[in-house]
Amino acid sequence: MPDWNSLKQIIDRHQSFVLSSHVRPDADALGSELAFRELLLSLGKQVLIANPSFAPSTLEFLDPDGAIKVLGQGVTEAEVLACDVHIVLDTSAWSQLQSVGELLKKSTAEKIVIDHHVSSDDLGAIEFKDTQAEATGSMVLRFAKAAGIPVSTKAAFYLFGAIATDTGWFRFPSVSSQTYREIAELIDLGVVPHEVYLQLYERCRLSRHHLAGRILERIQLEAEGQLAYTWVSLKDFDETGAHPVDTEDLVNECLRIDGTRIAFIAVEQKNKQIKFSFRARLGNDVSVIAGQFGGGGHKLAAGASLSGPLEPVLEKVRVTVVDLLKSKTPA
């Protein structure tokens, strides 16, 4: 367990805070930031949230008040640099911080990392790390309880969304009896699970389903069915009217195929990068694969971005994974 008492002491010593997370933030990143902001505000602190990129439209419901700003668009470098403490949540990687990372390198603020990912860079920060935690949201909740900071209904809503999504709605191996006990506490604080589920998973546009049809139709199997993979091109987005965020979670459909050990999806980006999302069954470690390509994450869920074009990069990753699987060693 992280030493939450030392984090509370740091907070007590300072007044102004900036919170940041990774590019293309997911619900764990956003929910953790928003919940931690609520905790700090309840202590009478001044808080900014400055991220390197906007939240996807599907997660805008988490922040109806617009508390989350993008660096250079709603919050300035000067405002960030003026804060006493800079807290990074849900990542320990320079590559995922982009513009915020560059500012972090210049900042004289005390730097804190709260994260549950295995992969890690030296951000020059005091790390509060728990790679066994289900989500960064779980860590924020445990900090609040250890520090004796009451969790409001609003903060509970954020934390429920963070934990629910990062556990695949409580189906991943990271889930324990403690997870359910803590989720029960959040429900007791006023969270209504079916309302969160509706916001997260039942507001899809028709174009997403059209895109999903293409993605699922082109799934390929390799290494005697141990690898399932698929891809998405910019042309697919143009022709279906869908957006990159609409590919979220579709890689998990590949892993549903009987006999698969590893799955990945390659998504072509407008900046000519190819974003890879890797998933694995127990006994495999896709963070190792992602790490070979400059990415990282968890053993069962990781990602990386490579410079395009799509076809040769896709083939490079495919060959790497197939060779690893054929070696008969856990990936």
CSV table of C-alpha atoms in Angstrom, one decimal, residues 11-236:
chain,number,residue,atom,x,y,z
A,11,ILE,CA,-1.3,18.4,0.8
A,12,ASP,CA,-1.5,20.0,4.3
A,13,ARG,CA,1.7,22.0,3.6
A,14,HIS,CA,0.5,23.6,0.3
A,15,GLN,CA,-2.5,25.6,-0.9
A,16,SER,CA,-2.6,25.5,-4.7
A,17,PHE,CA,-2.7,22.3,-6.9
A,18,VAL,CA,-2.8,21.4,-10.5
A,19,LEU,CA,-4.0,17.9,-11.6
A,20,SER,CA,-3.2,16.3,-14.9
A,21,SER,CA,-3.6,13.0,-16.7
A,22,HIS,CA,-2.8,11.3,-20.0
A,23,VAL,CA,-3.6,12.2,-23.5
A,24,ARG,CA,-7.0,10.8,-24.7
A,25,PRO,CA,-8.2,10.4,-21.1
A,26,ASP,CA,-10.5,7.5,-20.2
A,27,ALA,CA,-13.0,7.4,-17.5
A,28,ASP,CA,-10.5,6.3,-14.9
A,29,ALA,CA,-8.3,9.3,-15.7
A,30,LEU,CA,-11.1,11.8,-15.7
A,31,GLY,CA,-13.0,10.4,-12.8
A,32,SER,CA,-9.8,10.2,-10.7
A,33,GLU,CA,-9.0,13.9,-11.5
A,34,LEU,CA,-12.5,15.1,-10.8
A,35,ALA,CA,-12.8,13.1,-7.5
A,36,PHE,CA,-9.3,14.3,-6.3
A,37,ARG,CA,-10.4,17.8,-7.1
A,38,GLU,CA,-13.4,17.4,-4.9
A,39,LEU,CA,-11.3,16.1,-2.1
A,40,LEU,CA,-8.9,19.1,-2.3
A,41,LEU,CA,-11.7,21.6,-2.6
A,42,SER,CA,-13.3,20.2,0.6
A,43,LEU,CA,-10.0,21.0,2.3
A,44,GLY,CA,-10.1,24.6,1.2
A,45,LYS,CA,-7.4,24.2,-1.5
A,46,GLN,CA,-7.2,25.9,-4.9
A,47,VAL,CA,-7.3,23.4,-7.8
A,48,LEU,CA,-6.8,23.5,-11.5
A,49,ILE,CA,-7.1,20.5,-13.9
A,50,ALA,CA,-4.9,20.8,-17.0
A,51,ASN,CA,-4.8,18.0,-19.4
A,52,PRO,CA,-2.9,17.5,-22.7
A,53,SER,CA,-6.1,16.8,-24.7
A,54,PHE,CA,-9.8,17.0,-24.5
A,55,ALA,CA,-12.0,14.3,-23.1
A,56,PRO,CA,-13.9,12.2,-25.7
A,57,SER,CA,-17.5,13.3,-26.3
A,58,THR,CA,-18.8,10.0,-24.8
A,59,LEU,CA,-17.3,11.0,-21.4
A,60,GLU,CA,-18.4,14.7,-21.3
A,61,PHE,CA,-21.2,13.7,-19.0
A,62,LEU,CA,-18.6,13.3,-16.2
A,63,ASP,CA,-17.8,17.0,-16.3
A,64,PRO,CA,-20.9,19.1,-17.1
A,65,ASP,CA,-19.4,22.1,-15.3
A,66,GLY,CA,-16.3,22.2,-17.4
A,67,ALA,CA,-13.8,21.8,-14.6
A,68,ILE,CA,-11.3,19.9,-16.8
A,69,LYS,CA,-9.3,22.2,-19.0
A,70,VAL,CA,-6.8,21.6,-21.8
A,71,LEU,CA,-3.4,23.3,-21.5
A,72,GLY,CA,-3.5,26.4,-23.7
A,73,GLN,CA,-7.3,26.2,-24.0
A,74,GLY,CA,-8.9,27.3,-20.7
A,75,VAL,CA,-5.8,27.2,-18.6
A,76,THR,CA,-2.4,28.9,-19.3
A,77,GLU,CA,1.1,27.7,-18.7
A,78,ALA,CA,1.6,30.6,-16.2
A,79,GLU,CA,-1.4,29.4,-14.2
A,80,VAL,CA,0.0,25.9,-14.0
A,81,LEU,CA,3.5,26.9,-13.2
A,82,ALA,CA,2.2,29.1,-10.3
A,83,CYS,CA,0.8,26.1,-8.4
A,84,ASP,CA,2.6,24.7,-5.4
A,85,VAL,CA,2.0,21.0,-6.3
A,86,HIS,CA,1.5,19.2,-9.6
A,87,ILE,CA,-0.2,15.9,-9.3
A,88,VAL,CA,-0.3,13.4,-12.3
A,89,LEU,CA,-2.9,10.7,-12.1
A,90,ASP,CA,-3.3,7.5,-14.0
A,91,THR,CA,0.0,7.6,-15.9
A,92,SER,CA,3.7,7.5,-15.3
A,93,ALA,CA,4.8,8.0,-18.9
A,94,TRP,CA,6.3,11.1,-20.5
A,95,SER,CA,4.9,10.1,-23.9
A,96,GLN,CA,1.3,10.2,-22.5
A,97,LEU,CA,1.7,13.7,-21.0
A,98,GLN,CA,2.7,15.5,-24.2
A,99,SER,CA,2.4,19.3,-23.7
A,100,VAL,CA,1.8,18.8,-20.0
A,101,GLY,CA,4.9,16.8,-19.7
A,102,GLU,CA,7.0,19.5,-21.3
A,103,LEU,CA,5.6,22.0,-18.7
A,104,LEU,CA,6.2,19.5,-15.9
A,105,LYS,CA,9.9,19.4,-16.8
A,106,LYS,CA,10.1,23.2,-16.3
A,107,SER,CA,8.0,23.4,-13.2
A,108,THR,CA,9.5,24.0,-9.8
A,109,ALA,CA,6.4,22.7,-8.1
A,110,GLU,CA,6.4,19.6,-5.9
A,111,LYS,CA,5.5,16.7,-8.2
A,112,ILE,CA,3.3,13.7,-7.3
A,113,VAL,CA,2.3,10.6,-9.3
A,114,ILE,CA,-0.7,8.5,-8.3
A,115,ASP,CA,-0.9,5.5,-10.7
A,116,HIS,CA,-1.6,1.8,-10.9
A,117,HIS,CA,0.1,1.0,-14.2
A,118,VAL,CA,3.1,-1.3,-14.4
A,119,SER,CA,5.1,0.7,-16.9
A,120,SER,CA,6.8,3.8,-15.5
A,121,ASP,CA,9.1,6.6,-16.4
A,122,ASP,CA,11.0,8.7,-13.9
A,123,LEU,CA,8.9,11.9,-13.9
A,124,GLY,CA,11.0,13.4,-11.1
A,125,ALA,CA,8.0,13.0,-8.8
A,126,ILE,CA,7.2,11.3,-5.5
A,127,GLU,CA,5.3,8.2,-6.6
A,128,PHE,CA,2.2,6.7,-4.9
A,129,LYS,CA,2.0,3.5,-6.9
A,130,ASP,CA,0.0,0.4,-6.6
A,131,THR,CA,0.1,-1.9,-9.6
A,132,GLN,CA,-2.3,-4.3,-7.9
A,133,ALA,CA,-5.0,-1.6,-7.7
A,134,GLU,CA,-8.0,-2.1,-10.0
A,135,ALA,CA,-8.0,1.5,-11.0
A,136,THR,CA,-6.5,4.9,-10.1
A,137,GLY,CA,-10.0,5.7,-8.9
A,138,SER,CA,-9.6,2.9,-6.3
A,139,MET,CA,-6.4,4.5,-5.1
A,140,VAL,CA,-8.1,7.9,-4.8
A,141,LEU,CA,-10.9,6.4,-2.7
A,142,ARG,CA,-8.4,4.6,-0.5
A,143,PHE,CA,-6.4,7.8,0.0
A,144,ALA,CA,-9.6,9.6,1.0
A,145,LYS,CA,-10.5,6.9,3.6
A,146,ALA,CA,-6.9,6.8,5.0
A,147,ALA,CA,-6.7,10.5,5.3
A,148,GLY,CA,-10.1,10.9,6.8
A,149,ILE,CA,-11.5,13.1,4.1
A,150,PRO,CA,-15.3,12.7,3.5
A,151,VAL,CA,-16.3,11.6,0.0
A,152,SER,CA,-19.2,13.6,-1.4
A,153,THR,CA,-21.9,12.1,-3.6
A,154,LYS,CA,-20.3,13.9,-6.5
A,155,ALA,CA,-16.9,12.5,-5.8
A,156,ALA,CA,-18.5,9.0,-5.3
A,157,PHE,CA,-20.1,9.3,-8.8
A,158,TYR,CA,-16.7,10.1,-10.4
A,159,LEU,CA,-15.0,7.2,-8.5
A,160,PHE,CA,-17.7,4.7,-9.4
A,161,GLY,CA,-17.2,5.6,-13.1
A,162,ALA,CA,-13.5,5.3,-12.8
A,163,ILE,CA,-13.5,1.9,-11.2
A,164,ALA,CA,-16.4,0.4,-13.2
A,165,THR,CA,-14.8,1.2,-16.5
A,166,ASP,CA,-11.2,0.1,-15.6
A,167,THR,CA,-12.5,-3.2,-14.3
A,168,GLY,CA,-14.7,-3.8,-17.4
A,169,TRP,CA,-17.8,-3.4,-15.3
A,170,PHE,CA,-16.3,-5.6,-12.5
A,171,ARG,CA,-15.4,-8.6,-14.7
A,172,PHE,CA,-11.5,-8.3,-14.9
A,173,PRO,CA,-9.2,-10.4,-12.8
A,174,SER,CA,-8.2,-7.3,-10.8
A,175,VAL,CA,-11.6,-7.3,-9.1
A,176,SER,CA,-11.6,-8.6,-5.5
A,177,SER,CA,-14.0,-8.7,-2.6
A,178,GLN,CA,-12.5,-5.4,-1.5
A,179,THR,CA,-13.6,-3.9,-4.8
A,180,TYR,CA,-17.2,-4.8,-4.2
A,181,ARG,CA,-17.1,-3.6,-0.6
A,182,GLU,CA,-15.8,-0.2,-1.8
A,183,ILE,CA,-18.4,-0.1,-4.6
A,184,ALA,CA,-21.1,-0.7,-2.0
A,185,GLU,CA,-19.8,2.3,-0.1
A,186,LEU,CA,-20.0,4.5,-3.2
A,187,ILE,CA,-23.6,3.3,-3.8
A,188,ASP,CA,-24.4,4.1,-0.1
A,189,LEU,CA,-23.1,7.6,-0.9
A,190,GLY,CA,-25.7,8.0,-3.6
A,191,VAL,CA,-24.4,6.5,-6.8
A,192,VAL,CA,-27.0,4.8,-9.0
A,193,PRO,CA,-25.2,2.2,-11.0
A,194,HIS,CA,-27.7,1.7,-13.8
A,195,GLU,CA,-27.6,5.5,-14.5
A,196,VAL,CA,-23.8,5.4,-14.8
A,197,TYR,CA,-24.1,2.4,-17.1
A,198,LEU,CA,-26.6,4.1,-19.3
A,199,GLN,CA,-24.3,7.1,-19.7
A,200,LEU,CA,-21.3,5.0,-20.5
A,201,TYR,CA,-22.7,2.3,-22.7
A,202,GLU,CA,-26.1,3.1,-24.0
A,203,ARG,CA,-25.7,6.3,-25.9
A,204,CYS,CA,-24.0,5.0,-29.1
A,205,ARG,CA,-24.6,6.6,-32.4
A,206,LEU,CA,-25.6,4.5,-35.4
A,207,SER,CA,-22.3,5.3,-37.1
A,208,ARG,CA,-20.4,3.5,-34.3
A,209,HIS,CA,-22.3,0.3,-35.1
A,210,HIS,CA,-21.5,0.6,-38.8
A,211,LEU,CA,-17.8,1.0,-38.0
A,212,ALA,CA,-18.0,-1.9,-35.6
A,213,GLY,CA,-19.4,-4.1,-38.3
A,214,ARG,CA,-16.4,-3.4,-40.5
A,215,ILE,CA,-13.9,-3.9,-37.7
A,216,LEU,CA,-15.4,-7.2,-36.6
A,217,GLU,CA,-15.8,-8.5,-40.2
A,218,ARG,CA,-12.0,-8.2,-40.8
A,219,ILE,CA,-10.8,-9.9,-37.7
A,220,GLN,CA,-7.8,-12.2,-38.5
A,221,LEU,CA,-6.5,-15.2,-36.5
A,222,GLU,CA,-2.8,-16.2,-36.3
A,223,ALA,CA,-0.6,-18.6,-34.4
A,224,GLU,CA,-3.2,-21.4,-34.4
A,225,GLY,CA,-5.9,-19.0,-33.2
A,226,GLN,CA,-3.9,-17.6,-30.2
A,227,LEU,CA,-3.8,-14.1,-31.8
A,228,ALA,CA,-6.9,-12.2,-33.0
A,229,TYR,CA,-6.4,-8.8,-34.5
A,230,THR,CA,-8.1,-6.2,-36.6
A,231,TRP,CA,-7.6,-2.6,-37.8
A,232,VAL,CA,-9.3,0.7,-38.7
A,233,SER,CA,-8.2,3.1,-41.4
A,234,LEU,CA,-9.0,6.8,-41.8
A,235,LYS,CA,-11.1,5.8,-44.8
A,236,ASP,CA,-13.3,3.7,-42.5
